[in-house]
mmCIF file of C-alpha atoms in Angstrom:
data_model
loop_
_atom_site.group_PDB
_atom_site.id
_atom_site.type_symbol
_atom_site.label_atom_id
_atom_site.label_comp_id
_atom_site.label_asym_id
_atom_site.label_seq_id
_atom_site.Cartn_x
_atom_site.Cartn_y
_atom_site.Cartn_z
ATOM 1 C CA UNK A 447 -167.881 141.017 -9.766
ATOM 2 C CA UNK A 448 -165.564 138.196 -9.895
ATOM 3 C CA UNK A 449 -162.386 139.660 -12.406
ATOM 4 C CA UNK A 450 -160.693 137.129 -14.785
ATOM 5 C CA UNK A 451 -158.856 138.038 -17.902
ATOM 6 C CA UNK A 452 -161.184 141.371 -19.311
ATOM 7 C CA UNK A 453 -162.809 141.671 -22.150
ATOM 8 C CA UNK A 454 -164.697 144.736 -23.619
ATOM 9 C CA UNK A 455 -166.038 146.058 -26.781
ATOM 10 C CA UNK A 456 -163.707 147.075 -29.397
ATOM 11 C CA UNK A 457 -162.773 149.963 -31.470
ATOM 12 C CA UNK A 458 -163.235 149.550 -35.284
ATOM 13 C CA UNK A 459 -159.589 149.150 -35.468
ATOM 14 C CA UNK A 460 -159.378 146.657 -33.230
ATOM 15 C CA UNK A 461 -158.040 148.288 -30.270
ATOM 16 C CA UNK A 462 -159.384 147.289 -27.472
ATOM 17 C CA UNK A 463 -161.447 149.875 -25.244
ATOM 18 C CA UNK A 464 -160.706 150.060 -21.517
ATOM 19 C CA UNK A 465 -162.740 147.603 -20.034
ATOM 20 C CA UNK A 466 -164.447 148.392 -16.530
ATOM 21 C CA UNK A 467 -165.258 144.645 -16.170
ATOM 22 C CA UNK A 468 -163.702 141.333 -15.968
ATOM 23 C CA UNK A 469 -164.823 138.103 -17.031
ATOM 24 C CA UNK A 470 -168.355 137.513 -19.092
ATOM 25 C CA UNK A 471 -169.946 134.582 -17.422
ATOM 26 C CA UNK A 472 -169.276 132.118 -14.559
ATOM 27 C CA UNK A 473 -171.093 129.334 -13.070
ATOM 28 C CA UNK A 474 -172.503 127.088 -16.199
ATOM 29 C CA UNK A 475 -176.084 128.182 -16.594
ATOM 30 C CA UNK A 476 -179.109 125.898 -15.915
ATOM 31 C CA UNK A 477 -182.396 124.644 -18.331
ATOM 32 C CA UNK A 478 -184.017 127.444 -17.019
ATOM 33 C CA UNK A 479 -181.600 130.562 -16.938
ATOM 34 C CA UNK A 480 -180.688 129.322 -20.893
ATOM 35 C CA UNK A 481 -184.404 129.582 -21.603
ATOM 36 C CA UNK A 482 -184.859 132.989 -20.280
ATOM 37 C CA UNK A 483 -181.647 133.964 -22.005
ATOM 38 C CA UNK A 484 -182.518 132.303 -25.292
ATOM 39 C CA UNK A 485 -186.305 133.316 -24.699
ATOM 40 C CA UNK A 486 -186.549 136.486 -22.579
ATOM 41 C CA UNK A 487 -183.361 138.425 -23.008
ATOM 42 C CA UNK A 488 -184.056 139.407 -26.365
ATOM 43 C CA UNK A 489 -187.242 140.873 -25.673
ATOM 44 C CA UNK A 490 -185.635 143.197 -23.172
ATOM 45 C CA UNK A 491 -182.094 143.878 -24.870
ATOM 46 C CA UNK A 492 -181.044 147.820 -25.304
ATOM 47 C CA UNK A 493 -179.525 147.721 -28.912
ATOM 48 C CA UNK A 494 -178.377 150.995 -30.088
ATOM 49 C CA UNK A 495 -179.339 152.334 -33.454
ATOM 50 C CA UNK A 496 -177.892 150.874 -36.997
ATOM 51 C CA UNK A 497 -177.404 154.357 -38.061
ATOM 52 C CA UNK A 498 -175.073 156.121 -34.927
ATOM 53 C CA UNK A 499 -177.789 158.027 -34.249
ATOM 54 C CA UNK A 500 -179.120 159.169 -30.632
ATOM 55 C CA UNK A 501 -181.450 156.609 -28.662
ATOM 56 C CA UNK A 502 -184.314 158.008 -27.387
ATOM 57 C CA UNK A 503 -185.106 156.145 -24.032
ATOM 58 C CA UNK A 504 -188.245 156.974 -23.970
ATOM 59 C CA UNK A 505 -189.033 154.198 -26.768
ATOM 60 C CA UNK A 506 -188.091 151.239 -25.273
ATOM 61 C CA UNK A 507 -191.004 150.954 -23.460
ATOM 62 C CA UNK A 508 -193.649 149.919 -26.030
ATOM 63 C CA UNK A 509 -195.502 147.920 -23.495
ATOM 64 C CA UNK A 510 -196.490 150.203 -21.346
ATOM 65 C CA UNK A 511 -200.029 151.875 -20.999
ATOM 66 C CA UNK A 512 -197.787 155.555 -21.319
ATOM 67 C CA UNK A 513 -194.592 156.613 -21.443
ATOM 68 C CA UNK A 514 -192.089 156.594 -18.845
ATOM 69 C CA UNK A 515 -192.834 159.400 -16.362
ATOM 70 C CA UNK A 516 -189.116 159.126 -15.600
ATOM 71 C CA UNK A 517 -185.855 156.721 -16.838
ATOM 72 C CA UNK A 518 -183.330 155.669 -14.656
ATOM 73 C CA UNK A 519 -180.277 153.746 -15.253
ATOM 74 C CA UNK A 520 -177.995 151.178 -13.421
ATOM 75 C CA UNK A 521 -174.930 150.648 -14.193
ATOM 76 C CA UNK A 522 -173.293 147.419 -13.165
ATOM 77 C CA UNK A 523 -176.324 145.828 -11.576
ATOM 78 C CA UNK A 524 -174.790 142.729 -10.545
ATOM 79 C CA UNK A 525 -177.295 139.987 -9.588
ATOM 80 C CA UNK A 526 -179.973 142.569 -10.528
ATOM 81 C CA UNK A 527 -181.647 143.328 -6.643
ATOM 82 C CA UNK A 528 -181.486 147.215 -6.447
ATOM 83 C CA UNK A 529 -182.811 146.816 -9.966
ATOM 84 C CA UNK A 530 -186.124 144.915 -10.082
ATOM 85 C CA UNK A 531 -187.128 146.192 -6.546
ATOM 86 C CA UNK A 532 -187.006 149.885 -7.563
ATOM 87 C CA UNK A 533 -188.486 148.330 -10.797
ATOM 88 C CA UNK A 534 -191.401 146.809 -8.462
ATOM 89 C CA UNK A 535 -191.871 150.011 -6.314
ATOM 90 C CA UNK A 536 -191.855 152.541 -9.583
ATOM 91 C CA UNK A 537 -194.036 151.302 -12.475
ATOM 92 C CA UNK A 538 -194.334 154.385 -13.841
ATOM 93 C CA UNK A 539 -190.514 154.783 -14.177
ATOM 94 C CA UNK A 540 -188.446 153.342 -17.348
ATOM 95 C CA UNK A 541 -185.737 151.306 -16.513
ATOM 96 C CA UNK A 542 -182.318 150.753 -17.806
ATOM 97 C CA UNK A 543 -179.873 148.123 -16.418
ATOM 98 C CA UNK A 544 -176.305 147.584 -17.754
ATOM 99 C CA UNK A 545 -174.486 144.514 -16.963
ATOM 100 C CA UNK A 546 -172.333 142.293 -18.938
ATOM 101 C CA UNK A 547 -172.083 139.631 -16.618
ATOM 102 C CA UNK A 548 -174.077 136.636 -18.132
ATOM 103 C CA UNK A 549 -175.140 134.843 -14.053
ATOM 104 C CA UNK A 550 -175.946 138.338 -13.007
ATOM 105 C CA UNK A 551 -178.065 138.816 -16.385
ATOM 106 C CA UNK A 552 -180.008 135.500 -16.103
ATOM 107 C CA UNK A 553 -180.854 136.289 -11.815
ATOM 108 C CA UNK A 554 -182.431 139.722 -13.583
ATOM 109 C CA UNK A 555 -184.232 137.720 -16.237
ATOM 110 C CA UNK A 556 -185.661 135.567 -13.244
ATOM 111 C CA UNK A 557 -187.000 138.324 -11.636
ATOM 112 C CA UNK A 558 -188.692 139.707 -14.190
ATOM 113 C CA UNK A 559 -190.409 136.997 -15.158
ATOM 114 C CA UNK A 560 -191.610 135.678 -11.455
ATOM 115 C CA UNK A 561 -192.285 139.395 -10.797
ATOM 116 C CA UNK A 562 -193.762 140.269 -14.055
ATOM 117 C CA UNK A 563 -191.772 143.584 -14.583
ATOM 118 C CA UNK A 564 -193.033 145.229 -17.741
ATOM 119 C CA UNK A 565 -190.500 148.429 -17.205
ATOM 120 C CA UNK A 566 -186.817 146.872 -16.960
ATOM 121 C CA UNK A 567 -184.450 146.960 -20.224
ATOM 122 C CA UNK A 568 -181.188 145.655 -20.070
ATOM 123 C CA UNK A 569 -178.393 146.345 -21.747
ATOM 124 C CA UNK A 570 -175.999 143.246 -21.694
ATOM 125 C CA UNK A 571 -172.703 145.117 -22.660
ATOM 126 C CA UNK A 572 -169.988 147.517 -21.740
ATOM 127 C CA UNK A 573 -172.289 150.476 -20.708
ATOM 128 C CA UNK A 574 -170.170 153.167 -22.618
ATOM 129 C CA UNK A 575 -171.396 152.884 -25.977
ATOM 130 C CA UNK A 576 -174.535 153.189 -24.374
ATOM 131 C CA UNK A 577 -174.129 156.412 -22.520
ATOM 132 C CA UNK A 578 -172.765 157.891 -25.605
ATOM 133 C CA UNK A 579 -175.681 157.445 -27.873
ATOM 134 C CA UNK A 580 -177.893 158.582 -25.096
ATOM 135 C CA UNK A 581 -179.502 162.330 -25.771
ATOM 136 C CA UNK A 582 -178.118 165.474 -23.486
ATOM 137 C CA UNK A 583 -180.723 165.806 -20.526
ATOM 138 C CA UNK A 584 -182.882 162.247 -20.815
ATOM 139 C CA UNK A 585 -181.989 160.471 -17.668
ATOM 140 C CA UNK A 586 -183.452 161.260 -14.285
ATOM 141 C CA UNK A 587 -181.253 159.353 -12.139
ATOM 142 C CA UNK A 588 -177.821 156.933 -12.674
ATOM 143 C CA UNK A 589 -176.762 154.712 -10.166
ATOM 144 C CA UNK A 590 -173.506 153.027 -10.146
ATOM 145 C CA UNK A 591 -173.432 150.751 -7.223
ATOM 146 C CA UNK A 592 -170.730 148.599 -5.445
ATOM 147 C CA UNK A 593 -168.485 148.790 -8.692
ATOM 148 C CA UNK A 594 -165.538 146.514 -9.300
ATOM 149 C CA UNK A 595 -162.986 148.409 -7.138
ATOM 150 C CA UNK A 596 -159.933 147.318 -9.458
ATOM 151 C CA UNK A 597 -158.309 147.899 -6.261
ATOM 152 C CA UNK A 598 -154.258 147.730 -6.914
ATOM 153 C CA UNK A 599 -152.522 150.882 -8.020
ATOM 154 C CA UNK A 600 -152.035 149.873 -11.334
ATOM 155 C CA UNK A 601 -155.515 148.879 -12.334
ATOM 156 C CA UNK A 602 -157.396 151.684 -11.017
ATOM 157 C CA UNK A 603 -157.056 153.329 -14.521
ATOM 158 C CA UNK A 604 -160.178 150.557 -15.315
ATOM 159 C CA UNK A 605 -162.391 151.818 -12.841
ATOM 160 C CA UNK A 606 -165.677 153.185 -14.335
ATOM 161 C CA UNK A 607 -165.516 156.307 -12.466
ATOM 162 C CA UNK A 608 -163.199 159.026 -13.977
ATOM 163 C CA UNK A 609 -163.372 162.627 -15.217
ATOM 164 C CA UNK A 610 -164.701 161.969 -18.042
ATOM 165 C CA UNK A 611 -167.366 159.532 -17.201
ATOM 166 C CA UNK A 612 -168.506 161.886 -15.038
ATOM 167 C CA UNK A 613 -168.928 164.720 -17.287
ATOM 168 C CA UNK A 614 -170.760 162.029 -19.622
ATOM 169 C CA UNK A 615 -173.531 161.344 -16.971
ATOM 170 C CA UNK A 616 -173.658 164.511 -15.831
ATOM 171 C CA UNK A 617 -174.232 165.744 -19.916
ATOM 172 C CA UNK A 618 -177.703 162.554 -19.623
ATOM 173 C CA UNK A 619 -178.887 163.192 -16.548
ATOM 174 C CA UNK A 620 -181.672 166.254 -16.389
ATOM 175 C CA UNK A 621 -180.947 169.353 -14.600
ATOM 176 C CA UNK A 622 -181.740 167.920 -10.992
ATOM 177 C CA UNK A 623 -181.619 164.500 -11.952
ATOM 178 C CA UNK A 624 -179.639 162.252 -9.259
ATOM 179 C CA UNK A 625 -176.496 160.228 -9.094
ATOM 180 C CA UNK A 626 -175.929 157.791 -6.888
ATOM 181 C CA UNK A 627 -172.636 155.601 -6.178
ATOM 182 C CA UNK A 628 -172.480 153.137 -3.297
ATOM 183 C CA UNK A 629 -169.467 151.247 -2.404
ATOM 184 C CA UNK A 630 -167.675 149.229 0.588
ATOM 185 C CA UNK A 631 -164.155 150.233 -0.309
ATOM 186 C CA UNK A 632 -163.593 153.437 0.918
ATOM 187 C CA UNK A 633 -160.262 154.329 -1.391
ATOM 188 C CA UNK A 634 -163.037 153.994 -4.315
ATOM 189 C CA UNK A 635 -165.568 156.411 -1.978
ATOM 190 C CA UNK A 636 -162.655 158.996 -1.707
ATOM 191 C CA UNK A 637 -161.896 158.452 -5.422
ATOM 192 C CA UNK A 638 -164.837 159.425 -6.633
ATOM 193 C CA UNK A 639 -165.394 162.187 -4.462
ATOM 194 C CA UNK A 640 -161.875 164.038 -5.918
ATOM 195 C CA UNK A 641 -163.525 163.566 -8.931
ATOM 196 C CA UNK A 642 -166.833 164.259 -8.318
ATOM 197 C CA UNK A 643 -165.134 167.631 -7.008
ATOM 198 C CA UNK A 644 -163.800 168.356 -10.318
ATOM 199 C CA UNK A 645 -167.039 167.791 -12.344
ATOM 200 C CA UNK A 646 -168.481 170.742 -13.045
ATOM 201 C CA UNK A 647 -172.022 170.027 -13.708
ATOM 202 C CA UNK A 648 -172.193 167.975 -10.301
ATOM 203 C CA UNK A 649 -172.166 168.914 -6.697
ATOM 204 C CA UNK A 650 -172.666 166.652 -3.955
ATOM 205 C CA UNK A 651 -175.818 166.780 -1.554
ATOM 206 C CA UNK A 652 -174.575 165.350 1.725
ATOM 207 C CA UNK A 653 -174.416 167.980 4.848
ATOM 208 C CA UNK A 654 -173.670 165.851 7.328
ATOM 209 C CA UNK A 655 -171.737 162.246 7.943
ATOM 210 C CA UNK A 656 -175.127 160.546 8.420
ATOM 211 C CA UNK A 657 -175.712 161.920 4.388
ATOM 212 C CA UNK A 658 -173.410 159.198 3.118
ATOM 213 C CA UNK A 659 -173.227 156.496 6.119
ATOM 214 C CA UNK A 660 -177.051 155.708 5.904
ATOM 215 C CA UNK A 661 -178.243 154.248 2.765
ATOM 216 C CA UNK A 662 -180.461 156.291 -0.209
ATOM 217 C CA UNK A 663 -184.369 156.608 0.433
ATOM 218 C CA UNK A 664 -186.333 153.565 -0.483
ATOM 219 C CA UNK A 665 -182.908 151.216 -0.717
ATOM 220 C CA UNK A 666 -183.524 147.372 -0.253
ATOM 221 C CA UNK A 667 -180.205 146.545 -0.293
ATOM 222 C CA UNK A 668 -178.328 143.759 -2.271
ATOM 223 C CA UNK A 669 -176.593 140.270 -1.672
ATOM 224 C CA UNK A 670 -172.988 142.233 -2.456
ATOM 225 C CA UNK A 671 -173.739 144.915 0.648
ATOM 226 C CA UNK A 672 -174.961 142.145 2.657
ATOM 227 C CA UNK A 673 -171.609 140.303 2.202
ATOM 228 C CA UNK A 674 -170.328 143.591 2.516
ATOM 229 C CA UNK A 675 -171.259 144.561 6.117
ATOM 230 C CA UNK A 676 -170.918 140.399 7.271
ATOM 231 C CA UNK A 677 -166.953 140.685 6.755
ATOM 232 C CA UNK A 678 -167.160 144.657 9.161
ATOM 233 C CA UNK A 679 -166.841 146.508 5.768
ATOM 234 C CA UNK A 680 -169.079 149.879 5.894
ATOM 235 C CA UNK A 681 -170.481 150.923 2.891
ATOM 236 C CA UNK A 682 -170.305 154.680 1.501
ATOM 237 C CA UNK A 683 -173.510 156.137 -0.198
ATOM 238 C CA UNK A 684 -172.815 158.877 -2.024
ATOM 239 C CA UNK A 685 -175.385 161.080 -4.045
ATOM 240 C CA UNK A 686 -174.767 163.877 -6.243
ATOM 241 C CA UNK A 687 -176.878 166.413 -8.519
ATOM 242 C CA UNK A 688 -176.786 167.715 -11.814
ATOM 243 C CA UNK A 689 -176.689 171.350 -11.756
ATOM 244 C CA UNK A 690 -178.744 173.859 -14.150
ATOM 245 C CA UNK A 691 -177.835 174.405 -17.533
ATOM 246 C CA UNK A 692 -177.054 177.631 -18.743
ATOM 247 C CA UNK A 693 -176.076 178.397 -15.243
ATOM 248 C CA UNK A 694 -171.892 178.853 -16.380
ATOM 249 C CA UNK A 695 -170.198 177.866 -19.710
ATOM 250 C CA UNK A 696 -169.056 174.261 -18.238
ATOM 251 C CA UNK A 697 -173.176 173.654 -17.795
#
């Protein structure tokens, strides 16, 4: 994601929270992407609860025959490809999608209207309020994929993935249930893995280098990796587990 001045939600206070993004929109938008904004977007919108209570997942899916057999969640989805494929390949599965970008919002939009995708909500802000209104144990997989790397020394304090973002998907995600985190930049791979190594409530699956060189089951890619792997940059797929509960006092 292209990283301008950054902007994020704010505190009640009016402190502003650490942002994990940079700027909101780019490119001026065309007839057709305001339409679906104006039109489609909010249909499709996550908006959390007037009351600070927990969101249930589960009910954002009104319009589908039954409820989710599973819910996944992106984080960061960018121009939305991961996203509405899995979408495609899973109707069964509920799915979340947190980006604030605007252009990446509006190529999602598009593809859920030309593909029409019945079980993709989208959250179009900072994904942290989000997570925290989310119930223990309700997600079955996160994926945080090809994140802004914030890459010099003193802005890595804005990258998403920290200790205690970790522990926070780890306390949403069932026991079992899967994260994923894919990048090209491998200072952000070995980041997360130091971290990752902390975590209690998350180990990491891989047993062998070809665990995190080849890409998850079922990927179809994006237009990011693809850039990615033109300019000799080899991405990092890394895929961790949430351990049982009740299995130490840290579960």
């Amino acid at each position: 994601m292209d990283t301008e001045k950054p902007v994020g939600p704010t505190h009640p206070a009016g402190e502003p929270e650490r942002a994990f993004f940079g700027r909101r929109k780019g490119k001026r938008l065309r007839g057709e992407q305001e339409r679906r904004l104006a039109d489609l977007l909010p249909k499709l919108r996550v908006t959390l609860p007037p009351d600070d209570g927990p969101l249930d997942p589960r009910t954002l899916f009104p319009g589908l025959a039954a409820p989710p057999e599973a819910i996944w969640l992106e984080i960061g989805f960018g121009g939305g490809e991961h996203l509405a494929a899995q979408a495609a390949a899973h109707p069964d599965t509920g799915f979340i999608g947190a980006e604030p970008f605007v252009n990446g919002v509006v190529k999602l939009l598009a593809a859920v209207e030309a593909r029409g995708l019945r079980n993709i909500r989208i959250r179009d802000e900072d994904v942290t309020a989000l997570l925290a209104r989310l119930p223990d144990a309700c997600l079955d997989r996160v994926y945080l994929l090809y994140p802004d790397p914030w890459p010099k020394r003193r802005q890595r304090k804005r990258r998403f993935v920290s200790d205690a973002s970790l522990v926070e998907i780890g306390r949403v995600l069932k026991d079992g249930g899967l994260f994923r985190f894919a990048s090209d930049i491998d200072d952000y791979a070995g980041w997360t893995l130091v971290r990752a190594a902390r975590c209690p409530v998350l180990t990491w699956t891989a047993r062998g280098a070809s665990d995190w060189r080849q890409p998850f089951p079922g990927w179809p890619g994006t237009r990011y990796e693809a850039k990615a792997l033109a300019a000799g940059r080899r991405p990092t797929y890394l895929e961790f587990v949430r351990l049982p509960r009740g299995a130490g006092p840290a579960a």
